[in-house]
PDB file of C-alpha atoms in Angstrom:
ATOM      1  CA  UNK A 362     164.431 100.862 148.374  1.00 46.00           C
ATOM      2  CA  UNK A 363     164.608  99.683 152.046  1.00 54.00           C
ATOM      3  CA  UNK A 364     165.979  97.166 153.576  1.00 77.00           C
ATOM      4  CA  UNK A 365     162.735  94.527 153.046  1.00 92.00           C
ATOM      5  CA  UNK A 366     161.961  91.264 151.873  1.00 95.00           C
ATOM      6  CA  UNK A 367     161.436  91.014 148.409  1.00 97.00           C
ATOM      7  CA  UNK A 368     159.037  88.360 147.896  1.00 98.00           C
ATOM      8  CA  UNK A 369     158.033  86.007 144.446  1.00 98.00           C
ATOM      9  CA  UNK A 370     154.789  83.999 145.540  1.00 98.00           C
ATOM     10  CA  UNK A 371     153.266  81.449 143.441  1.00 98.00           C
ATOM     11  CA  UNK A 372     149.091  81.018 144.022  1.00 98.00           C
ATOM     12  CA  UNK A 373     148.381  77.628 142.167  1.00 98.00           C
ATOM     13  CA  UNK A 374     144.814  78.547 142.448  1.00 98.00           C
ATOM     14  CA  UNK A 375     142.725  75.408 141.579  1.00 98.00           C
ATOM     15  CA  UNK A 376     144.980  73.903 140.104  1.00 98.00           C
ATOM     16  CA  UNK A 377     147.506  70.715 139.554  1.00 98.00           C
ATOM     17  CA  UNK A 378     146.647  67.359 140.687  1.00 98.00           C
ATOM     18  CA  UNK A 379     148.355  66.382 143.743  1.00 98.00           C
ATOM     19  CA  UNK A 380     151.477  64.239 141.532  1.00 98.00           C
ATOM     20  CA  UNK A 381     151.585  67.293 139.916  1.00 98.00           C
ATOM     21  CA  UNK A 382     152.241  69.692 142.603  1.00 98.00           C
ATOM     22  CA  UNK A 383     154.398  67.764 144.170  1.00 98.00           C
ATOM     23  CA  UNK A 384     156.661  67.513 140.572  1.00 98.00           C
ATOM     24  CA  UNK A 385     156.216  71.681 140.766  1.00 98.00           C
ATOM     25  CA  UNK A 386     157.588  72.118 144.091  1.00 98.00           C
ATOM     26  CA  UNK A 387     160.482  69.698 143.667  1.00 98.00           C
ATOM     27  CA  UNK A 388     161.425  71.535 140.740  1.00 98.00           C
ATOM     28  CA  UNK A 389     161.566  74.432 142.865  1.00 98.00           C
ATOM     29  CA  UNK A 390     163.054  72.808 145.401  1.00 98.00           C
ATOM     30  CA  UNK A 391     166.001  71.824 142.988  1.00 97.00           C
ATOM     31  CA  UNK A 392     166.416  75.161 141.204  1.00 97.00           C
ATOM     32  CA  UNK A 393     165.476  78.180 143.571  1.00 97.00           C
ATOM     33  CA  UNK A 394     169.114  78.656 145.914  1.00 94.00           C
ATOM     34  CA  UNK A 395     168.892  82.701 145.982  1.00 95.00           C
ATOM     35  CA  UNK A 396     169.096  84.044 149.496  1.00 93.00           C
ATOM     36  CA  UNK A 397     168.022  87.750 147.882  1.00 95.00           C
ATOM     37  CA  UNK A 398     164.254  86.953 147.208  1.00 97.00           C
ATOM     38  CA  UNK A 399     162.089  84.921 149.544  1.00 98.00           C
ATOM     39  CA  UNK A 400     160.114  82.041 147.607  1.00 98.00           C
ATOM     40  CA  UNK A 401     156.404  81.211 148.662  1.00 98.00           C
ATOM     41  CA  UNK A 402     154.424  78.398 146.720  1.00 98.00           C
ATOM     42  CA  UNK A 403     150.614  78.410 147.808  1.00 98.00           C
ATOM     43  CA  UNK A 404     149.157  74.949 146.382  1.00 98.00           C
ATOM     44  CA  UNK A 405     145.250  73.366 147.227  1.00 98.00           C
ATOM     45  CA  UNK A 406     144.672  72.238 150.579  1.00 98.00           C
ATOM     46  CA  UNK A 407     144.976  68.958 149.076  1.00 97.00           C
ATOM     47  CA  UNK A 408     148.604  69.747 148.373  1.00 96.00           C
ATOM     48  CA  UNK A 409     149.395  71.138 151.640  1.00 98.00           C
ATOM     49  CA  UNK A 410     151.242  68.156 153.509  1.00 98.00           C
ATOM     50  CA  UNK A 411     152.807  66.954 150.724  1.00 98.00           C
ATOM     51  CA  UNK A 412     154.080  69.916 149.716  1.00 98.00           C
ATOM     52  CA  UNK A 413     155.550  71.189 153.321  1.00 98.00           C
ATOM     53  CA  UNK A 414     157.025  67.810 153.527  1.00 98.00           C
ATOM     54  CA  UNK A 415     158.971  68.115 150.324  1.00 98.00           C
ATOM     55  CA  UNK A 416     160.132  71.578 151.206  1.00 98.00           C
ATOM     56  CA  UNK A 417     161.026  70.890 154.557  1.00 95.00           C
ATOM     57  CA  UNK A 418     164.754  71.714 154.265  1.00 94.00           C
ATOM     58  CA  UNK A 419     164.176  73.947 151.345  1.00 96.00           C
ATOM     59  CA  UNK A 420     164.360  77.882 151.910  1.00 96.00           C
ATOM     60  CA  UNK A 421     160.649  77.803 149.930  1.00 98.00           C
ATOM     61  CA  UNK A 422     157.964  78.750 152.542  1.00 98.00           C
ATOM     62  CA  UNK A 423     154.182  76.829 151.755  1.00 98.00           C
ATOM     63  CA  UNK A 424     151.412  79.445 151.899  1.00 98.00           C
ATOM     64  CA  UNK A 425     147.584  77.905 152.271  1.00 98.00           C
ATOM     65  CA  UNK A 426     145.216  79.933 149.960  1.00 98.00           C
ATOM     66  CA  UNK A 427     142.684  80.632 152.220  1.00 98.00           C
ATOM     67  CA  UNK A 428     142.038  79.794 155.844  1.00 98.00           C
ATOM     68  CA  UNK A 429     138.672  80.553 158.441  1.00 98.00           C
ATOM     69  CA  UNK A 430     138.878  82.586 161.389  1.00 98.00           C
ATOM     70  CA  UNK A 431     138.249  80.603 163.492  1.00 98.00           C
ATOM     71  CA  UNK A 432     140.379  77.752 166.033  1.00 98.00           C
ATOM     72  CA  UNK A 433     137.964  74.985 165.999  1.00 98.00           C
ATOM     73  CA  UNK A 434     134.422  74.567 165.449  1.00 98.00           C
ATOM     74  CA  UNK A 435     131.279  73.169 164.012  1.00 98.00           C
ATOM     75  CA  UNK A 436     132.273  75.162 160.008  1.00 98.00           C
ATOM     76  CA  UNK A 437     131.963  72.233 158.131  1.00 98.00           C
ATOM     77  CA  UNK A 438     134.278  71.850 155.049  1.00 97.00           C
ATOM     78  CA  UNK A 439     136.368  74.788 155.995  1.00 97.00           C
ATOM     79  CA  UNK A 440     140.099  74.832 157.245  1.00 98.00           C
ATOM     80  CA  UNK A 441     141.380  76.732 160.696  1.00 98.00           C
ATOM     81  CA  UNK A 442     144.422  78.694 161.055  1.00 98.00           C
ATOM     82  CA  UNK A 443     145.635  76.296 163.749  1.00 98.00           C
ATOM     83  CA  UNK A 444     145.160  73.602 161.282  1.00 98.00           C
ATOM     84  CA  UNK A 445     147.582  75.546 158.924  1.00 98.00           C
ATOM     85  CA  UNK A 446     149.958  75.782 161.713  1.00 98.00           C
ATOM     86  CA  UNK A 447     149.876  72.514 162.680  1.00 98.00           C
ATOM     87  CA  UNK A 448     150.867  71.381 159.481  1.00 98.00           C
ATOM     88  CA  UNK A 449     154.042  73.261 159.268  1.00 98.00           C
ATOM     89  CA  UNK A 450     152.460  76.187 157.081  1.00 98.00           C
ATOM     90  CA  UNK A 451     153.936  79.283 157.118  1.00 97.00           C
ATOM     91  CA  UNK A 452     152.154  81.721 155.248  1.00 98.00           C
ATOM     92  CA  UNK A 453     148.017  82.034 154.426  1.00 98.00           C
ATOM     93  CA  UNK A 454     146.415  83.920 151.795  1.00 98.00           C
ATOM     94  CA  UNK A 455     143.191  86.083 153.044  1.00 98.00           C
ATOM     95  CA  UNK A 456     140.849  88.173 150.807  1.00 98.00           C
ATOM     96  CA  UNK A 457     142.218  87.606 147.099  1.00 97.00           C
ATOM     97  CA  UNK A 458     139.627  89.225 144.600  1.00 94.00           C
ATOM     98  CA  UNK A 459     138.230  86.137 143.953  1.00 94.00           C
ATOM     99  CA  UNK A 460     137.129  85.026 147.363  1.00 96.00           C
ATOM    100  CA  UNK A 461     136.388  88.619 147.662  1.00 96.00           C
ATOM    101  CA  UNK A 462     134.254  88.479 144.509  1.00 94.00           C
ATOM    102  CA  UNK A 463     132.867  85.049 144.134  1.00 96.00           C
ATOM    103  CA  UNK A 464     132.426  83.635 147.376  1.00 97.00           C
ATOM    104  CA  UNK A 465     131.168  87.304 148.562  1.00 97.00           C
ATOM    105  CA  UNK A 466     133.909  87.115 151.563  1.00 98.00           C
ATOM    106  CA  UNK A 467     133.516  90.484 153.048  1.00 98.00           C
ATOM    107  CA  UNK A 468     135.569  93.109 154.718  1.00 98.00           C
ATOM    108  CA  UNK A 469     134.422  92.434 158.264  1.00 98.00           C
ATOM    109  CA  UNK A 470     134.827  88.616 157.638  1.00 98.00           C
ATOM    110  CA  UNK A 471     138.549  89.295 156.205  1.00 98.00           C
ATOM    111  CA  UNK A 472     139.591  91.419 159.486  1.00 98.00           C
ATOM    112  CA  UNK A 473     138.229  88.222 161.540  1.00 98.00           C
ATOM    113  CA  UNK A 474     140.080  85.826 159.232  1.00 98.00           C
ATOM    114  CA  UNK A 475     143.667  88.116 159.416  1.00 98.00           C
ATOM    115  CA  UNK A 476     143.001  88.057 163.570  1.00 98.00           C
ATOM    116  CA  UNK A 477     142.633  84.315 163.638  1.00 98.00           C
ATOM    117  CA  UNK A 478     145.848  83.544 161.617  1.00 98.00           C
ATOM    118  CA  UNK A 479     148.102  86.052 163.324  1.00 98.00           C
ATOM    119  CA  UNK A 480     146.863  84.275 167.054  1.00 98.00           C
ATOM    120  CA  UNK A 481     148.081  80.887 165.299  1.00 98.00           C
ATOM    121  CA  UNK A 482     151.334  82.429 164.210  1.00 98.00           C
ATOM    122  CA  UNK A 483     150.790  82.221 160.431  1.00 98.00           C
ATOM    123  CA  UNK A 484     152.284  84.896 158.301  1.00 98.00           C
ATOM    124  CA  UNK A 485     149.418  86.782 156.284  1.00 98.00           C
ATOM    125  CA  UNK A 486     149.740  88.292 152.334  1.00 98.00           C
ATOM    126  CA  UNK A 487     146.434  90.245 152.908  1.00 98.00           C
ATOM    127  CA  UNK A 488     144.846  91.178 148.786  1.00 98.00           C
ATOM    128  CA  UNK A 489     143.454  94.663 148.315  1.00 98.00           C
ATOM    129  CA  UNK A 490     141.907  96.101 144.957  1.00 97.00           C
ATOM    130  CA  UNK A 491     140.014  97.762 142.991  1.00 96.00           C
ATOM    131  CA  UNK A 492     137.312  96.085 139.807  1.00 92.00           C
ATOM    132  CA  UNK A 493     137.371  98.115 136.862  1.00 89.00           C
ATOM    133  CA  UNK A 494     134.560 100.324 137.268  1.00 92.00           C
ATOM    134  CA  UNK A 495     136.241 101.882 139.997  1.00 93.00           C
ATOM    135  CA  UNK A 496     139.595 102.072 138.318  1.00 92.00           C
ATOM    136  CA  UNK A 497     137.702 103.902 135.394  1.00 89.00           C
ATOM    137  CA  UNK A 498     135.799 106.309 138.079  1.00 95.00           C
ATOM    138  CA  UNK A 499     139.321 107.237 139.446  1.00 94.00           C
ATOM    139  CA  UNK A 500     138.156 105.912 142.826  1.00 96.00           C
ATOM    140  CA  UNK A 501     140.803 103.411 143.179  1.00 96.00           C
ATOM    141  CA  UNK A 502     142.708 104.910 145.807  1.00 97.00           C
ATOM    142  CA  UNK A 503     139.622 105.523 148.355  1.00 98.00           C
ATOM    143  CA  UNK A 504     138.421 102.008 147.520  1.00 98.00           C
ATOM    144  CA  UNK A 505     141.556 100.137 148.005  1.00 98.00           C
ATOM    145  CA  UNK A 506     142.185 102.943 151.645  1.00 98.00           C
ATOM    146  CA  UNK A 507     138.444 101.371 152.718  1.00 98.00           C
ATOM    147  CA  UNK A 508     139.546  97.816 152.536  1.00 98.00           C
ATOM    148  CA  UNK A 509     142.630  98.372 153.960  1.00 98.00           C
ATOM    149  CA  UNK A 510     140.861 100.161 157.172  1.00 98.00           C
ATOM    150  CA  UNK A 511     138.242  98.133 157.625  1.00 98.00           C
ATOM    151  CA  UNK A 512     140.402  94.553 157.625  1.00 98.00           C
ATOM    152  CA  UNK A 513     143.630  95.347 158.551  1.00 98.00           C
ATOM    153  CA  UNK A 514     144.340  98.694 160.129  1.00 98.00           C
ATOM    154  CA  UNK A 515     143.279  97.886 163.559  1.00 98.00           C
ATOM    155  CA  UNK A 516     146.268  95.529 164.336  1.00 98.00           C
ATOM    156  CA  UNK A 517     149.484  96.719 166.105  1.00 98.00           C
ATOM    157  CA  UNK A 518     152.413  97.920 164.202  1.00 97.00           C
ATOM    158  CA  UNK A 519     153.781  94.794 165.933  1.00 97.00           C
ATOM    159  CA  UNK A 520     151.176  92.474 164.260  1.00 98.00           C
ATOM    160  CA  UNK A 521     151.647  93.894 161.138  1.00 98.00           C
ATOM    161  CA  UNK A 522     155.187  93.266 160.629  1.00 96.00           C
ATOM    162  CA  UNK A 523     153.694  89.184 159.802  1.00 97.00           C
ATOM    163  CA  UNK A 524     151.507  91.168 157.058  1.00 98.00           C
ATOM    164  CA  UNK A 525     152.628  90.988 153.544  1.00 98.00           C
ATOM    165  CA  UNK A 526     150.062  93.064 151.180  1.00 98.00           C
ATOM    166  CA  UNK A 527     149.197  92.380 147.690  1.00 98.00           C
ATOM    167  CA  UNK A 528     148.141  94.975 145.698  1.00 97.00           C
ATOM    168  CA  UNK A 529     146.060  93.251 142.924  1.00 94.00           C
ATOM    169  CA  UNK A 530     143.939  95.383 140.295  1.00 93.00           C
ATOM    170  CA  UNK A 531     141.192  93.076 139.615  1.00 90.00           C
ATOM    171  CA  UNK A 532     140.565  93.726 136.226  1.00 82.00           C
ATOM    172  CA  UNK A 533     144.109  92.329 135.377  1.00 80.00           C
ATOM    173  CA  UNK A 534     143.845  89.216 137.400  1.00 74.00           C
ATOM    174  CA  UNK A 535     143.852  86.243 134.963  1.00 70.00           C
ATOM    175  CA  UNK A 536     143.069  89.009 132.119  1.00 73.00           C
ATOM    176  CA  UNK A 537     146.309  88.904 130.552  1.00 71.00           C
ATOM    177  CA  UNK A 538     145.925  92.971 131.225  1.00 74.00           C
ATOM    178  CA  UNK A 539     148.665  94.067 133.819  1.00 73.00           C
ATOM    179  CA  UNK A 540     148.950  97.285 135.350  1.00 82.00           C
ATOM    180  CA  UNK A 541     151.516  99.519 133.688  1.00 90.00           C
ATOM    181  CA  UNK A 542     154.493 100.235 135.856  1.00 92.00           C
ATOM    182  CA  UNK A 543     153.510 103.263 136.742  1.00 94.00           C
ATOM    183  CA  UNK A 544     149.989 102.576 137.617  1.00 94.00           C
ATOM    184  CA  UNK A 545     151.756  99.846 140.032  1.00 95.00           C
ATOM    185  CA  UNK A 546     154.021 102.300 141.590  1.00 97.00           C
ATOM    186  CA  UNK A 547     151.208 104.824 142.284  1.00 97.00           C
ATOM    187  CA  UNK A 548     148.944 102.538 143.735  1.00 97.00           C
ATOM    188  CA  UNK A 549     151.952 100.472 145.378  1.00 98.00           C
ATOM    189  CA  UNK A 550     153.384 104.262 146.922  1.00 98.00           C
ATOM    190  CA  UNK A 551     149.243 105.317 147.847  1.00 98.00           C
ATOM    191  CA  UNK A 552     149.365 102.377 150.295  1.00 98.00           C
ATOM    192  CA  UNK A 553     152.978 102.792 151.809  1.00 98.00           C
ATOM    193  CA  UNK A 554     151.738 106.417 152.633  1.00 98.00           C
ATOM    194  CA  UNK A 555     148.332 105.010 154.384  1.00 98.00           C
ATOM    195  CA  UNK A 556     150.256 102.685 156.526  1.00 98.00           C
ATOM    196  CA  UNK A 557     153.074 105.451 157.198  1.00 98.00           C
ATOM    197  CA  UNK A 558     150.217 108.046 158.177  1.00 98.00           C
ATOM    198  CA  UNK A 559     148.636 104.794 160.412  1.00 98.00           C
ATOM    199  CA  UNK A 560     151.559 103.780 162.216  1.00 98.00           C
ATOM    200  CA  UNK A 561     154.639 105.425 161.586  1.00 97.00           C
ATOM    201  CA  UNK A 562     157.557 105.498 158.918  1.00 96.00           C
ATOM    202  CA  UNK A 563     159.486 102.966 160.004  1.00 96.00           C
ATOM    203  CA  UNK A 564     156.845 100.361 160.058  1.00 96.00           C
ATOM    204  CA  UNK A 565     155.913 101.212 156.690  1.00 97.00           C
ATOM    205  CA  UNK A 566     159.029 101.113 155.259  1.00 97.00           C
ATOM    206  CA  UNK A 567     159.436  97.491 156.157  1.00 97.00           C
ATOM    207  CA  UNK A 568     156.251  96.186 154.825  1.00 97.00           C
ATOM    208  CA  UNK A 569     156.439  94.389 151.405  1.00 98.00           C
ATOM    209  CA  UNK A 570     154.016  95.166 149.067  1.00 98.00           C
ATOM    210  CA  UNK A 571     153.242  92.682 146.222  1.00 98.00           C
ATOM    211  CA  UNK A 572     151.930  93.378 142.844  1.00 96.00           C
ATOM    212  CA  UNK A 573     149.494  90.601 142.011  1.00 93.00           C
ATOM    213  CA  UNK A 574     147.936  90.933 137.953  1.00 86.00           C
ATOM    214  CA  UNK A 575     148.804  89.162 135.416  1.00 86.00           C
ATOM    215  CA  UNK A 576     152.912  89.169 136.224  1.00 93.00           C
ATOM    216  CA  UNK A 577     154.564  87.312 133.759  1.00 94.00           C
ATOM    217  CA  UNK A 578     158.365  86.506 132.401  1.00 96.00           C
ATOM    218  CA  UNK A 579     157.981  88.995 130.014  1.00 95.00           C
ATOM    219  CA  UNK A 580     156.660  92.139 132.817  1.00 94.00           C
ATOM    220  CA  UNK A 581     158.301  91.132 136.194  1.00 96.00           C
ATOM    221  CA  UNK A 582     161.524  93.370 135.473  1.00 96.00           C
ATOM    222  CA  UNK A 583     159.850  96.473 135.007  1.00 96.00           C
ATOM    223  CA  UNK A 584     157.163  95.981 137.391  1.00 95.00           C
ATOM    224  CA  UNK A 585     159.839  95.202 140.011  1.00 97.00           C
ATOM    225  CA  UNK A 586     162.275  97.966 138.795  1.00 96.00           C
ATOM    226  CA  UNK A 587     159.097 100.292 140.743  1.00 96.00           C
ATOM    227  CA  UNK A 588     160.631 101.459 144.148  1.00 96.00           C
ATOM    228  CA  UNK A 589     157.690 100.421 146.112  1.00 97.00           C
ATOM    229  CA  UNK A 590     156.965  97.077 144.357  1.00 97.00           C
ATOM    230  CA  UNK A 591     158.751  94.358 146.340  1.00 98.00           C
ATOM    231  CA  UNK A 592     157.994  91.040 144.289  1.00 98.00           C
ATOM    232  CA  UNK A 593     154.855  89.802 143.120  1.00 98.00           C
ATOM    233  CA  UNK A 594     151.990  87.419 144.194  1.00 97.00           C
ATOM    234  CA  UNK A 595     152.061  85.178 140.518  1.00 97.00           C
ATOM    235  CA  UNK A 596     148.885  83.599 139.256  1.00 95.00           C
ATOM    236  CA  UNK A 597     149.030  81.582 136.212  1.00 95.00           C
ATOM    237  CA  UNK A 598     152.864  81.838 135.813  1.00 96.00           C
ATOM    238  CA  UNK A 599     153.387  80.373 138.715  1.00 98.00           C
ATOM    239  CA  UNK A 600     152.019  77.029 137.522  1.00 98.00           C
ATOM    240  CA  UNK A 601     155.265  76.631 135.096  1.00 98.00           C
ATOM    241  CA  UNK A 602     158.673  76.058 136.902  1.00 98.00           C
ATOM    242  CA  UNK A 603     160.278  77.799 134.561  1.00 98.00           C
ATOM    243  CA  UNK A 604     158.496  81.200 134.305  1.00 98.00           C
ATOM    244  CA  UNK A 605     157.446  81.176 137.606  1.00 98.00           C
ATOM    245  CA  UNK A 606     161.502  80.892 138.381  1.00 98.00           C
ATOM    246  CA  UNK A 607     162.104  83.762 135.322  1.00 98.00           C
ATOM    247  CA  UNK A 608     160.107  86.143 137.851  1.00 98.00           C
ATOM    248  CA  UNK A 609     161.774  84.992 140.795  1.00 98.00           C
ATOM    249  CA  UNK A 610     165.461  85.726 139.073  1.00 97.00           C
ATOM    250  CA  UNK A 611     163.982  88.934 138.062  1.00 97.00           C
ATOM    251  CA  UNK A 612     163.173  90.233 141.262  1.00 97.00           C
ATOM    252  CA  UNK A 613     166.632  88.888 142.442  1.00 96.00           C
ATOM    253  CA  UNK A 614     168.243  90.874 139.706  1.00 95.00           C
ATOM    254  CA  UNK A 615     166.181  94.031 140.830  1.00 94.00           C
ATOM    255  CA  UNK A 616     167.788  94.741 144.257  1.00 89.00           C
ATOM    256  CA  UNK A 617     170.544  96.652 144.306  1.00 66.00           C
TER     257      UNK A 617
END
């Protein structure tokens, strides 16, 4: 593997009441001390304050699960990226499957949203992949190229070195399915290659790539034994202290 940040991020989803989040991350905060895998907890916007305040001094970075793409504006009950930033956020999630797939978020939208958090200075973990009709139709890898063109391939390599991408099949996301290791690497590989043949070799071998399905205690070694898998953007598991730190220690354990 390269030289890249290997990454365990926790999306609470909707989940935890704002007591307990804030018991989550301090049991983070007390237990995660390894320098070898970069922690990310992304709680509700409810959370968000709290949450940065608590890990303040922590090396945990706060991730917001979604943002708009715009600065300011008349968007009422949505969040801006310069809100995020004001707060002290670091990270924001943009087009996971299920803003993809419920609240119809499109490509076009997604590019706009990526824009408007890189021109606040957020990091972005930017979710590509594929439902499983596709997957079955062997079209995964020209469906997961498309989204990647159409929302992210028109930044500068420069801009993209604040991109994390998370590879998530859909049809393992809160399935209990996960992606076999090798499916993982294939897909993980397929998109190192696009941004190689986009930019160049050296910006491609820094980007982290994050497996996002179903990644559990009992799957996080293998998946992260893959040479292009660098951590894993956790789900359900992430809502446990305990598992969510088995993954983290696993990825730890998995760089050489």
């Amino acid at each position: 593997m390269m030289d890249r940040k290997r990454i365990a991020a926790g999306n609470w989803k909707m989940h935890t009441l704002l007591n307990e989040g804030i018991l989550l991350a301090g049991q983070l905060e007390q237990q995660w001390h390894d320098e070898r895998v970069d922690m990310i907890v992304a709680p509700p916007f409810t959370h968000l304050d709290a949450v940065v305040r608590l890990l303040r001094n922590s090396p945990i970075q706060v991730a917001a699960q979604n943002c708009y793409s715009e600065p300011a504006g008349a968007y009422t009950g949505d969040i801006s990226p310069v809100m995020l930033a004001d707060l002290g956020v670091d990270q924001v999630i943009i087009g996971h499957s299920e803003r993809r797939e419920i609240f119809a978020e499109t490509d076009a939208l997604l590019r706009e949203k990526v824009n408007g958090a890189l021109s606040a200075g957020l990091g972005v973990i930017f979710c590509c992949g594929e439902p499983l009709e596709i997957r079955e139709a062997g079209q995964q890898q020209t469906y997961v190229q498309g989204q990647l063109e159409r929302s992210l391939f028109h930044l500068t390599a420069d801009q993209l070195t604040q991109v994390v991408v998370a590879y998530e099949p859909i049809w393992a996301i809160g399935t209990g399915k996960t992606a076999s290791p090798d499916q993982a690497q294939e897909m993980h590989g397929f998109i190192r290659i696009l941004i190689e043949q986009q930019y160049d070799h050296s910006t491609s071998a820094g980007i982290s790539i994050l497996y996002g399905g179903s990644v559990k205690p009992g799957n996080a070694a293998e998946l992260f034994a893959q040479p292009d898998v660098d951590g894993g953007l956790v789900g359900g598991a992430s809502l446990k202290a305990d598992d969510f730190l088995a993954i983290a220690n696993a990825l730890a354990d998995s760089v050489s």
